[in-house]
Coordinates of C-alpha atoms in Angstrom, one line a residue:
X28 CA 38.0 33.3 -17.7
X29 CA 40.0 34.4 -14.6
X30 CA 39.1 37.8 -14.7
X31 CA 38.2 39.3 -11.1
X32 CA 35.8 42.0 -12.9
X33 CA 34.2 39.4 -15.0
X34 CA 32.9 37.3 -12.2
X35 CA 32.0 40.5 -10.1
X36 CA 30.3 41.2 -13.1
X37 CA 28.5 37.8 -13.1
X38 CA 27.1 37.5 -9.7
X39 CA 26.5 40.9 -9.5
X40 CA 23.6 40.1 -12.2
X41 CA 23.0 37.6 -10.9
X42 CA 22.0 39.1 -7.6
X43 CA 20.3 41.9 -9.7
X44 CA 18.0 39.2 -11.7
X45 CA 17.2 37.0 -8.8
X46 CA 13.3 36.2 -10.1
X47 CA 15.2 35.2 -13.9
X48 CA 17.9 33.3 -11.6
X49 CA 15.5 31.5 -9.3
X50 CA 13.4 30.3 -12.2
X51 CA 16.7 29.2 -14.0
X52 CA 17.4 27.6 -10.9
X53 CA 14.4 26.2 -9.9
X54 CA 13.8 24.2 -13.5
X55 CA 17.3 22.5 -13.5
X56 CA 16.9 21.4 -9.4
X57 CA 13.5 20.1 -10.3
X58 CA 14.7 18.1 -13.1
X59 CA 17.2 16.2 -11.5
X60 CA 15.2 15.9 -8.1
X61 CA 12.8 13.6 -10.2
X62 CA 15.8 11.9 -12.1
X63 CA 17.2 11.2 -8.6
X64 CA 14.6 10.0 -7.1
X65 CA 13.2 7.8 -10.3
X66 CA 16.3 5.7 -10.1
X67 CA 16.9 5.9 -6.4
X68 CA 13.1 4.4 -6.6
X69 CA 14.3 1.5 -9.4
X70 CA 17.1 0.7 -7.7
X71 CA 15.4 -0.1 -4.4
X72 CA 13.3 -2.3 -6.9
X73 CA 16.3 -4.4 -8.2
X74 CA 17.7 -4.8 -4.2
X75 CA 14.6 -6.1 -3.4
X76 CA 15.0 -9.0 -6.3
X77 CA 18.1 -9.6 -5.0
X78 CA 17.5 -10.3 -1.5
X79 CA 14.8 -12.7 -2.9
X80 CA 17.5 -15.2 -3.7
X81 CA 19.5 -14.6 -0.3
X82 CA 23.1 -14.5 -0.1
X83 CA 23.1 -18.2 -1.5
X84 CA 25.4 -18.3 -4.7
X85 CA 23.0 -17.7 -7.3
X86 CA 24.5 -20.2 -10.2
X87 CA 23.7 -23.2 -7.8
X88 CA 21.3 -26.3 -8.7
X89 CA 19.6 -28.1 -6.2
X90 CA 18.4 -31.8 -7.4
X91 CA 16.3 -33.6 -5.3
X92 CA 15.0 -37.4 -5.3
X93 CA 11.4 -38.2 -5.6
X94 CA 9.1 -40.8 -6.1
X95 CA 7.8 -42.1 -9.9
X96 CA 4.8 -41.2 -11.3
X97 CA 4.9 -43.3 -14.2
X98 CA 5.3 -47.0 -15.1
X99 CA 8.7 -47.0 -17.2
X100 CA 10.9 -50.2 -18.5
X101 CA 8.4 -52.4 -16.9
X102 CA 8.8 -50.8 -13.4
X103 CA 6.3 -49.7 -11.5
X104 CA 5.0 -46.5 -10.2
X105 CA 5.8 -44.8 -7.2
X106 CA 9.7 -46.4 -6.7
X107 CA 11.1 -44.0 -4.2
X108 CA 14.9 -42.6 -6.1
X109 CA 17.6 -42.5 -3.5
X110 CA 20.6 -41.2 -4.5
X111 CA 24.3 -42.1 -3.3
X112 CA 27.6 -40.7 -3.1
X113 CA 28.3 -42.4 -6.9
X114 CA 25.8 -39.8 -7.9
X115 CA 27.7 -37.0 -6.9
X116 CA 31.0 -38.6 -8.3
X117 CA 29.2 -38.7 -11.6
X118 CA 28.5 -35.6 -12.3
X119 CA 31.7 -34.1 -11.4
X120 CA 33.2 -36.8 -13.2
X121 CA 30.5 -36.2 -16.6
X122 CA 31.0 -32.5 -16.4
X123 CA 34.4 -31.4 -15.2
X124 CA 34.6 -27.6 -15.6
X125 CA 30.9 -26.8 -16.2
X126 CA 30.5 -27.8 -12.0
X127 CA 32.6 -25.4 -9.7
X128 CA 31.6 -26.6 -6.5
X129 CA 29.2 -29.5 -5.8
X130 CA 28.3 -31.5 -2.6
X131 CA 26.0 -33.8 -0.9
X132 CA 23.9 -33.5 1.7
X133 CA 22.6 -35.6 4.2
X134 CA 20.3 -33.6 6.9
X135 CA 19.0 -34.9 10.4
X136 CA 17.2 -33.1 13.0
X137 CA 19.3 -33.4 16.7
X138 CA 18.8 -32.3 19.9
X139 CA 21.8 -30.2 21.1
X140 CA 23.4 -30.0 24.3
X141 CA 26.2 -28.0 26.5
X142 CA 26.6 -28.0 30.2
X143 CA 22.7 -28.0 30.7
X144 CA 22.0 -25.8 27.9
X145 CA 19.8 -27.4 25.2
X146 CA 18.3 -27.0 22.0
X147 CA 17.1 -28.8 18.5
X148 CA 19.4 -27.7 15.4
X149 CA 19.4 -28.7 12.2
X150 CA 22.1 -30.8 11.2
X151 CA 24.0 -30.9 7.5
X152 CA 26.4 -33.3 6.3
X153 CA 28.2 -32.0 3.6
X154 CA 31.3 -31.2 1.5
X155 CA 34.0 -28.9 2.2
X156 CA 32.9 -27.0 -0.8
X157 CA 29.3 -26.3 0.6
X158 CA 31.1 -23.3 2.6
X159 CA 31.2 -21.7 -0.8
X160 CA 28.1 -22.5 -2.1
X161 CA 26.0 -21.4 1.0
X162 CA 28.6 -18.2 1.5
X163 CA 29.5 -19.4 4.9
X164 CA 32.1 -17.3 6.3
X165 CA 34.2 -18.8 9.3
X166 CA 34.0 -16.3 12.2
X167 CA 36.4 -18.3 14.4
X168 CA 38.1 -21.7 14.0
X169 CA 37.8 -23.4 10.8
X170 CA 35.2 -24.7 8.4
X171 CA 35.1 -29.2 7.8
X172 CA 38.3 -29.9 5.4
X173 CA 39.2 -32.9 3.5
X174 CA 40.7 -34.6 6.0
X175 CA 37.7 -34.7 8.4
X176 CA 36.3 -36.8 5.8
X177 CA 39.0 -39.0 5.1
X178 CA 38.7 -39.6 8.7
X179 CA 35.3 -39.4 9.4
X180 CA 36.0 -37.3 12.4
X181 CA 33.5 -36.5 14.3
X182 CA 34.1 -32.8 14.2
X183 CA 31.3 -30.3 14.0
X184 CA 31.3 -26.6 12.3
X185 CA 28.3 -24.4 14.5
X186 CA 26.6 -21.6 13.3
X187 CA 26.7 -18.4 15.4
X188 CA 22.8 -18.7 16.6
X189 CA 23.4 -22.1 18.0
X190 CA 26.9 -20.7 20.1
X191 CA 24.7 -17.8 21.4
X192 CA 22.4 -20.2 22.9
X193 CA 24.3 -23.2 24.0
X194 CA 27.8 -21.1 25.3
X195 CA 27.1 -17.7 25.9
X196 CA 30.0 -15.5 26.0
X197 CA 31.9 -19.0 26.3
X198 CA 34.5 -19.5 23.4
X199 CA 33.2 -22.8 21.9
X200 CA 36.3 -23.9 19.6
X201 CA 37.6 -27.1 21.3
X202 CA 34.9 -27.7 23.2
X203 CA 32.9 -30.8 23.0
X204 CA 29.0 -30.8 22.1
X205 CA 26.5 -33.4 22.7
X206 CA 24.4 -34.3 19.9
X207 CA 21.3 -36.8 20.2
X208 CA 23.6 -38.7 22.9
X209 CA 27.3 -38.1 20.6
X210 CA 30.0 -36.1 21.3
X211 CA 31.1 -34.0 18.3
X212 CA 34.1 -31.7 18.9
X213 CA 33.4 -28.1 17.9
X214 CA 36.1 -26.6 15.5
X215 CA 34.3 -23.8 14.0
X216 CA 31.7 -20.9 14.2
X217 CA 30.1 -19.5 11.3
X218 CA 28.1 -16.7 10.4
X219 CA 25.5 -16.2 7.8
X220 CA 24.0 -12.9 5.8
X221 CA 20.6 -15.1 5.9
X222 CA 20.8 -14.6 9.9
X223 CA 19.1 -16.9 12.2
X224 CA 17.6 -19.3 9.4
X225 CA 21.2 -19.9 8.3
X226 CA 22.9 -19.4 11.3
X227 CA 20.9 -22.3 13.7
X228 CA 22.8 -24.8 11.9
X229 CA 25.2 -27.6 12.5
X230 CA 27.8 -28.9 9.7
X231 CA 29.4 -32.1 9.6
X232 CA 31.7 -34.2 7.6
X233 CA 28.9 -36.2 5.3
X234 CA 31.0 -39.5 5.6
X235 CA 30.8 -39.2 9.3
X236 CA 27.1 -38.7 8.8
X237 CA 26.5 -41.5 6.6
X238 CA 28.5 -43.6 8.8
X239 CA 26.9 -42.1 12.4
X240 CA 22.9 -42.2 11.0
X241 CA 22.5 -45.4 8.9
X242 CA 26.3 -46.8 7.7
X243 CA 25.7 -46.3 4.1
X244 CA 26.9 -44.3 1.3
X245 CA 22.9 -42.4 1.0
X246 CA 22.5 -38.6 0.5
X247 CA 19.3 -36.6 0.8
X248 CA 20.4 -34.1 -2.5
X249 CA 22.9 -32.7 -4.5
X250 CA 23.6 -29.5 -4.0
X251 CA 26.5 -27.4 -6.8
X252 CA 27.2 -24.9 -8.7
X253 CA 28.0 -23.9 -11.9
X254 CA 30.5 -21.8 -14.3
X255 CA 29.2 -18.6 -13.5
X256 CA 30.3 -17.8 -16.4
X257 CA 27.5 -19.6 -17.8
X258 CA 24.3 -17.5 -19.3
X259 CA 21.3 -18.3 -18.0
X260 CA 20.4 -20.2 -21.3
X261 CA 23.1 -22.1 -21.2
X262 CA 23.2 -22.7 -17.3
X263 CA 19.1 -24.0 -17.7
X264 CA 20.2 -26.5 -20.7
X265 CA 23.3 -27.7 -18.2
X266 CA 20.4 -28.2 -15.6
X267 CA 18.6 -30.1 -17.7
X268 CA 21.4 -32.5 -19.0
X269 CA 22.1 -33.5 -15.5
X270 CA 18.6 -34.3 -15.2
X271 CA 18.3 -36.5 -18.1
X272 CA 21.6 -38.4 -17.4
X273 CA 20.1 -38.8 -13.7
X274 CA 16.8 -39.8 -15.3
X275 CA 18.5 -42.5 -17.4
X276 CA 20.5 -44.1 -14.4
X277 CA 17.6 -44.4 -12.5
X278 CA 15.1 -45.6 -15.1
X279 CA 12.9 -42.5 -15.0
X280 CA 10.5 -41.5 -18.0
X281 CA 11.3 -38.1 -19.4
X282 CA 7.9 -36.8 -18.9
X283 CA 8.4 -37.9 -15.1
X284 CA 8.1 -34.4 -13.3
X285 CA 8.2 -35.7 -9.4
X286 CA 10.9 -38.5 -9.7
X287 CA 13.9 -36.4 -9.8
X288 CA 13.2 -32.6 -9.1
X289 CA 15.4 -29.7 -9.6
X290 CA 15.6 -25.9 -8.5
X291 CA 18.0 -23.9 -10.8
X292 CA 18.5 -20.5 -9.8
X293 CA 19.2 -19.5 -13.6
X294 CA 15.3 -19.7 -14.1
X295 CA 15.2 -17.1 -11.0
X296 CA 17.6 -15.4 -12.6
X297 CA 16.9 -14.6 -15.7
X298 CA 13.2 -13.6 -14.3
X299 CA 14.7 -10.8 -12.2
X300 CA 17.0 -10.2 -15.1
X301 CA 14.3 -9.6 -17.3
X302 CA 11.8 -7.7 -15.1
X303 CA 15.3 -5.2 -13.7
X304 CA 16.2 -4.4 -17.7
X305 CA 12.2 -4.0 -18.5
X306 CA 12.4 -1.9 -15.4
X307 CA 15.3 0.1 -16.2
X308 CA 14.4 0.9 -19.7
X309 CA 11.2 2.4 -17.9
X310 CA 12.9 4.3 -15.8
X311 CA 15.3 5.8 -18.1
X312 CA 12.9 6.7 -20.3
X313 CA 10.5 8.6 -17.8
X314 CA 13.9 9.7 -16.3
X315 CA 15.4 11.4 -19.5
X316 CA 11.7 12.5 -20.5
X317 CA 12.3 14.6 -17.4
X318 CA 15.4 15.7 -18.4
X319 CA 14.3 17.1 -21.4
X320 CA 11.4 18.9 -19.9
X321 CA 14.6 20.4 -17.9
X322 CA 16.5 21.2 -21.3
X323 CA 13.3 22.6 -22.5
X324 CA 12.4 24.8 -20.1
X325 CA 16.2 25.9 -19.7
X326 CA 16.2 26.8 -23.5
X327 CA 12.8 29.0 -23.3
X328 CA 14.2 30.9 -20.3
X329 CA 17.4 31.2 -22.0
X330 CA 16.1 32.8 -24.7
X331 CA 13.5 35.6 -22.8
X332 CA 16.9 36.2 -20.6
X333 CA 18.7 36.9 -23.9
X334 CA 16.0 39.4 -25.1
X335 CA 15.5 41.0 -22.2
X336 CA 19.3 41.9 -21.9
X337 CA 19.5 42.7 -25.7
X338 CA 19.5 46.8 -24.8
X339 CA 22.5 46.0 -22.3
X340 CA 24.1 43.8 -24.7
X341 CA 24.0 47.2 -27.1
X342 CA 25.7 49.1 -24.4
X343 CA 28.1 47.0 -23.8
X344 CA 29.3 46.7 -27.2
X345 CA 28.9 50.4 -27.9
X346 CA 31.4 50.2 -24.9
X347 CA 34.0 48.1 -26.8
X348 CA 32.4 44.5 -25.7
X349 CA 33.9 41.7 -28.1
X350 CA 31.2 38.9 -28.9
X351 CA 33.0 36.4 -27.8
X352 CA 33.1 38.7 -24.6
X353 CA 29.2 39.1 -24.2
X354 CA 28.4 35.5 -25.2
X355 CA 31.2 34.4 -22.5
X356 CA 29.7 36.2 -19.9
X357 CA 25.9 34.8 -20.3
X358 CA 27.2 31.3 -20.6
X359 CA 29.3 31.4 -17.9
X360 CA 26.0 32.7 -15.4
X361 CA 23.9 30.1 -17.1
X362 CA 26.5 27.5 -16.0
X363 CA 26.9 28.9 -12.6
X364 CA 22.7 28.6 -11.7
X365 CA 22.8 25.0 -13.2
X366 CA 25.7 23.6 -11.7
X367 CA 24.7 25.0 -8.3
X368 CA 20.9 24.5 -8.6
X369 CA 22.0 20.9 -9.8
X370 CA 24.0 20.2 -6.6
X371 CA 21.1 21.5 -4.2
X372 CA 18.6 19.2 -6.2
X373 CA 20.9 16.0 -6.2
X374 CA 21.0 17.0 -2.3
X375 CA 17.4 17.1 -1.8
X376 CA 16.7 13.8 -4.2
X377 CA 18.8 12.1 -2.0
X378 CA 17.9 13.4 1.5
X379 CA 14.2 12.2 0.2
X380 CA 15.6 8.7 -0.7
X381 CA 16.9 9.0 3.0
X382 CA 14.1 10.0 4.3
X383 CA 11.8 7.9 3.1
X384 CA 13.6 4.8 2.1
X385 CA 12.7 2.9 5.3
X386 CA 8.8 3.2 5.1
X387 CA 9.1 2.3 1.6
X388 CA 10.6 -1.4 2.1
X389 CA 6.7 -2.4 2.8
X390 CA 5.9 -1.5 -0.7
X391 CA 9.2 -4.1 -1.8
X392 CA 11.4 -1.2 -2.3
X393 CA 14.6 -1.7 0.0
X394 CA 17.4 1.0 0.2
X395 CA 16.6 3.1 -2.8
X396 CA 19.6 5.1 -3.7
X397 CA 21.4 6.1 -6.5
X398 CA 25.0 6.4 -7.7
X399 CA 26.4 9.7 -7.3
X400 CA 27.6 9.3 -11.1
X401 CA 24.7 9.1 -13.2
X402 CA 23.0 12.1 -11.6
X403 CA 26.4 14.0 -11.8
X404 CA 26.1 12.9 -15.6
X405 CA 22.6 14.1 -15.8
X406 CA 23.5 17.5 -14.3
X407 CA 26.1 17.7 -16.5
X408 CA 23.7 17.0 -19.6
X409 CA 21.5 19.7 -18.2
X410 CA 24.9 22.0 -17.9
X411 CA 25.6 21.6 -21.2
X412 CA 21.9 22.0 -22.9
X413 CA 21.7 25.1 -20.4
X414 CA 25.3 26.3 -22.6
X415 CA 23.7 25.2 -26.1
X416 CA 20.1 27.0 -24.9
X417 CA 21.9 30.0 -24.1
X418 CA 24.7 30.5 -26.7
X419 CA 22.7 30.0 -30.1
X420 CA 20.4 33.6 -28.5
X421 CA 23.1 35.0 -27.1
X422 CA 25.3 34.6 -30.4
X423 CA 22.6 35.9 -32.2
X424 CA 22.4 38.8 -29.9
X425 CA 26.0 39.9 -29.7
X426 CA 25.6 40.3 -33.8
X427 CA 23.2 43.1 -33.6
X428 CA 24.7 46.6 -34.6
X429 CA 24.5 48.5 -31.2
X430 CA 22.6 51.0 -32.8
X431 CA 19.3 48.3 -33.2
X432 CA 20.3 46.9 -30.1
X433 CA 19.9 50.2 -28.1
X434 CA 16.2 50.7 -29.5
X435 CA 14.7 47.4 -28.7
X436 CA 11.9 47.9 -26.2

């Protein structure tokens, strides 16, 4: 195997068959440029699904209060449901491990203000936990802790849109901010993936909220999440539990579709989960089809190779060639052309995904690309059936008496 004259031998007929070698070569690139590019393409596919939830935990329920449609228990239509913190408390209460985080929300519209600087934010009274379910992440200072709303301090957490317009290069964190004619002081920045949707936000303690804008114990929503451990079956029938048992504190008729409204992302889910596998299944199957047009095409020019070097392979054993010898050295060349023509069609695959993968985000395909694994699987499938192609002829051949062998034309 580590025989100097053996792989002189090799590349030195190698260089002599370069038209055999190139179209060795030329099969086994092509067939894994297409496999690369097949499920760089898919995978683009499946980012694109993804971003459409956001960087938003994607086990969260949102449940939103409505107004009736439907007469129920002798109450009328159109009662407007308000929810309250006892709401929230009940469901964590009800459902213990199924929730991991859960909050409420109370949102106002304020005008913000700093040292002549001025803007409208949204503002969100929530939870400490709401970090987690939104993926905040705290660039400086700290996020809203239980103690704020023990205290119902009026301490605000700003996102990083609203300190680039109110304070510049200005550190914010201690600093006071005016909202709607109230000082809150500032003890946090956050940053969001969503960007500047996300990121013009204000977050507040929700029981300095609910005392500041009304003094009562109202919320807007619930906002949680569950087990993620959860399937999506089972996470849609916990979604619907919490509706019923909602429905039946409020009076609400089970065919009621406005009164209480809820967005699960499990249904989302388990769309995208269906249409990636469909997807993938596709893809593999067009990808492998390609892969054994490759194995194919390796195996029929594996076999003309063979016979065409059946006369040398009659010299050489008239010389004193083993089998094993002669097999070993047309196995090891058909490696060497697959394992480098693999390489350089991996490298063009990808360099198209490169190329390319920006203009293709306006046909919903966002940064195709594809693990360096799979296609170094595929080209080792294609290494492999390239060994099988060659050694069954080649086997064959080195059995010939080198008398026959030297008078094949």
């Amino acid at each position: 195997m580590f025989d100097i004259d053996l792989w002189r031998e090799i590349f030195q007929s190698i260089n002599k068959n370069r038209t055999r070698s190139l179209m060795s070569g030329f099969t086994v690139a092509f067939a894994i440029l297409l496999f690369a590019i097949l499920f760089g393409i898919a995978n683009g596919l499946k980012n694109t699904f993804k971003e459409a939830f956001g960087t938003d935990a994607n086990n969260s329920i949102m449940i939103f209060p409505g107004r009736t449609t439907k007469a129920y228990k002798g109450l009328q239509v159109g009662r407007q449901i308000q929810f309250k913190n006892e709401d929230r408390a009940l469901i964590k209460e009800k459902y213990g491990d199924k929730v991991q985080f859960i909050t409420s929300k109370v949102n106002k519209s304020v005008s913000a203000s700093y040292r002549g600087e001025k803007n409208n934010y949204e503002l969100r009274g929530v939870y400490p936990e709401f970090m987690f379910i939104e993926n905040n992440v705290v660039k400086s200072g700290r996020y809203i802790n239980q103690n704020d709303l023990d205290n119902k301090a009026k301490v605000v957490v700003i996102g990083k849109s609203v300190e680039d317009d109110l304070f510049y290069k200005e550190n914010p964190i201690g600093k006071y901010i005016n909202l709607s004619g109230i000082q809150y002081k500032i003890v946090g920045v956050f940053t969001d993936d969503e960007g500047d949707s996300e990121e013009s936000v204000i977050y507040m303690p929700i029981t300095t909220a609910q005392f500041v804008y009304g003094n009562n114990d109202f919320i807007d929503l619930l906002h949680l999440t569950y087990n993620p451990e959860m399937s999506n079956d089972q996470a849609l029938a916990f979604g619907n539990s919490i509706k019923k048992v909602l429905k039946d504190k409020f009076d609400v008729a089970r065919d009621d579709q406005r009164a209480i409204r809820m967005r699960n992302m499990a249904e989302g889910t388990k769309k995208v989960e269906l249409m990636t596998s469909s997807l993938t299944v596709i893809i593999l199957v067009i990808g492998f089809g390609t892969l054994i047009a490759g194995i194919v095409g390796i195996s029929n020019i594996m076999i003309f190779v063979v016979k065409e070097r059946t006369k040398e392979i009659g010299i050489r054993k008239a010389l004193g060639a083993t089998p094993r010898s002669i097999v070993s050295i047309i196995l090891i060349e058909s490696i060497i052309i697959t394992t480098i023509a693999g390489y350089i069609g991996l490298l063009i695959g990808v360099g198209v995904l490169e190329l390319v993968g920006p203009s293709l985000e306006a046909y919903f395909i966002k940064d195709p690309g594809v693990s360096n694994s799979l296609v170094v699987g595929a080209t080792l499938t294609l290494i492999v059936a390239g060994a099988i192609a060659g050694y069954l002829p080649a086997k064959k051949a080195s059995e010939i008496k080198p008398i026959i062998a030297l008078r094949n034309d």
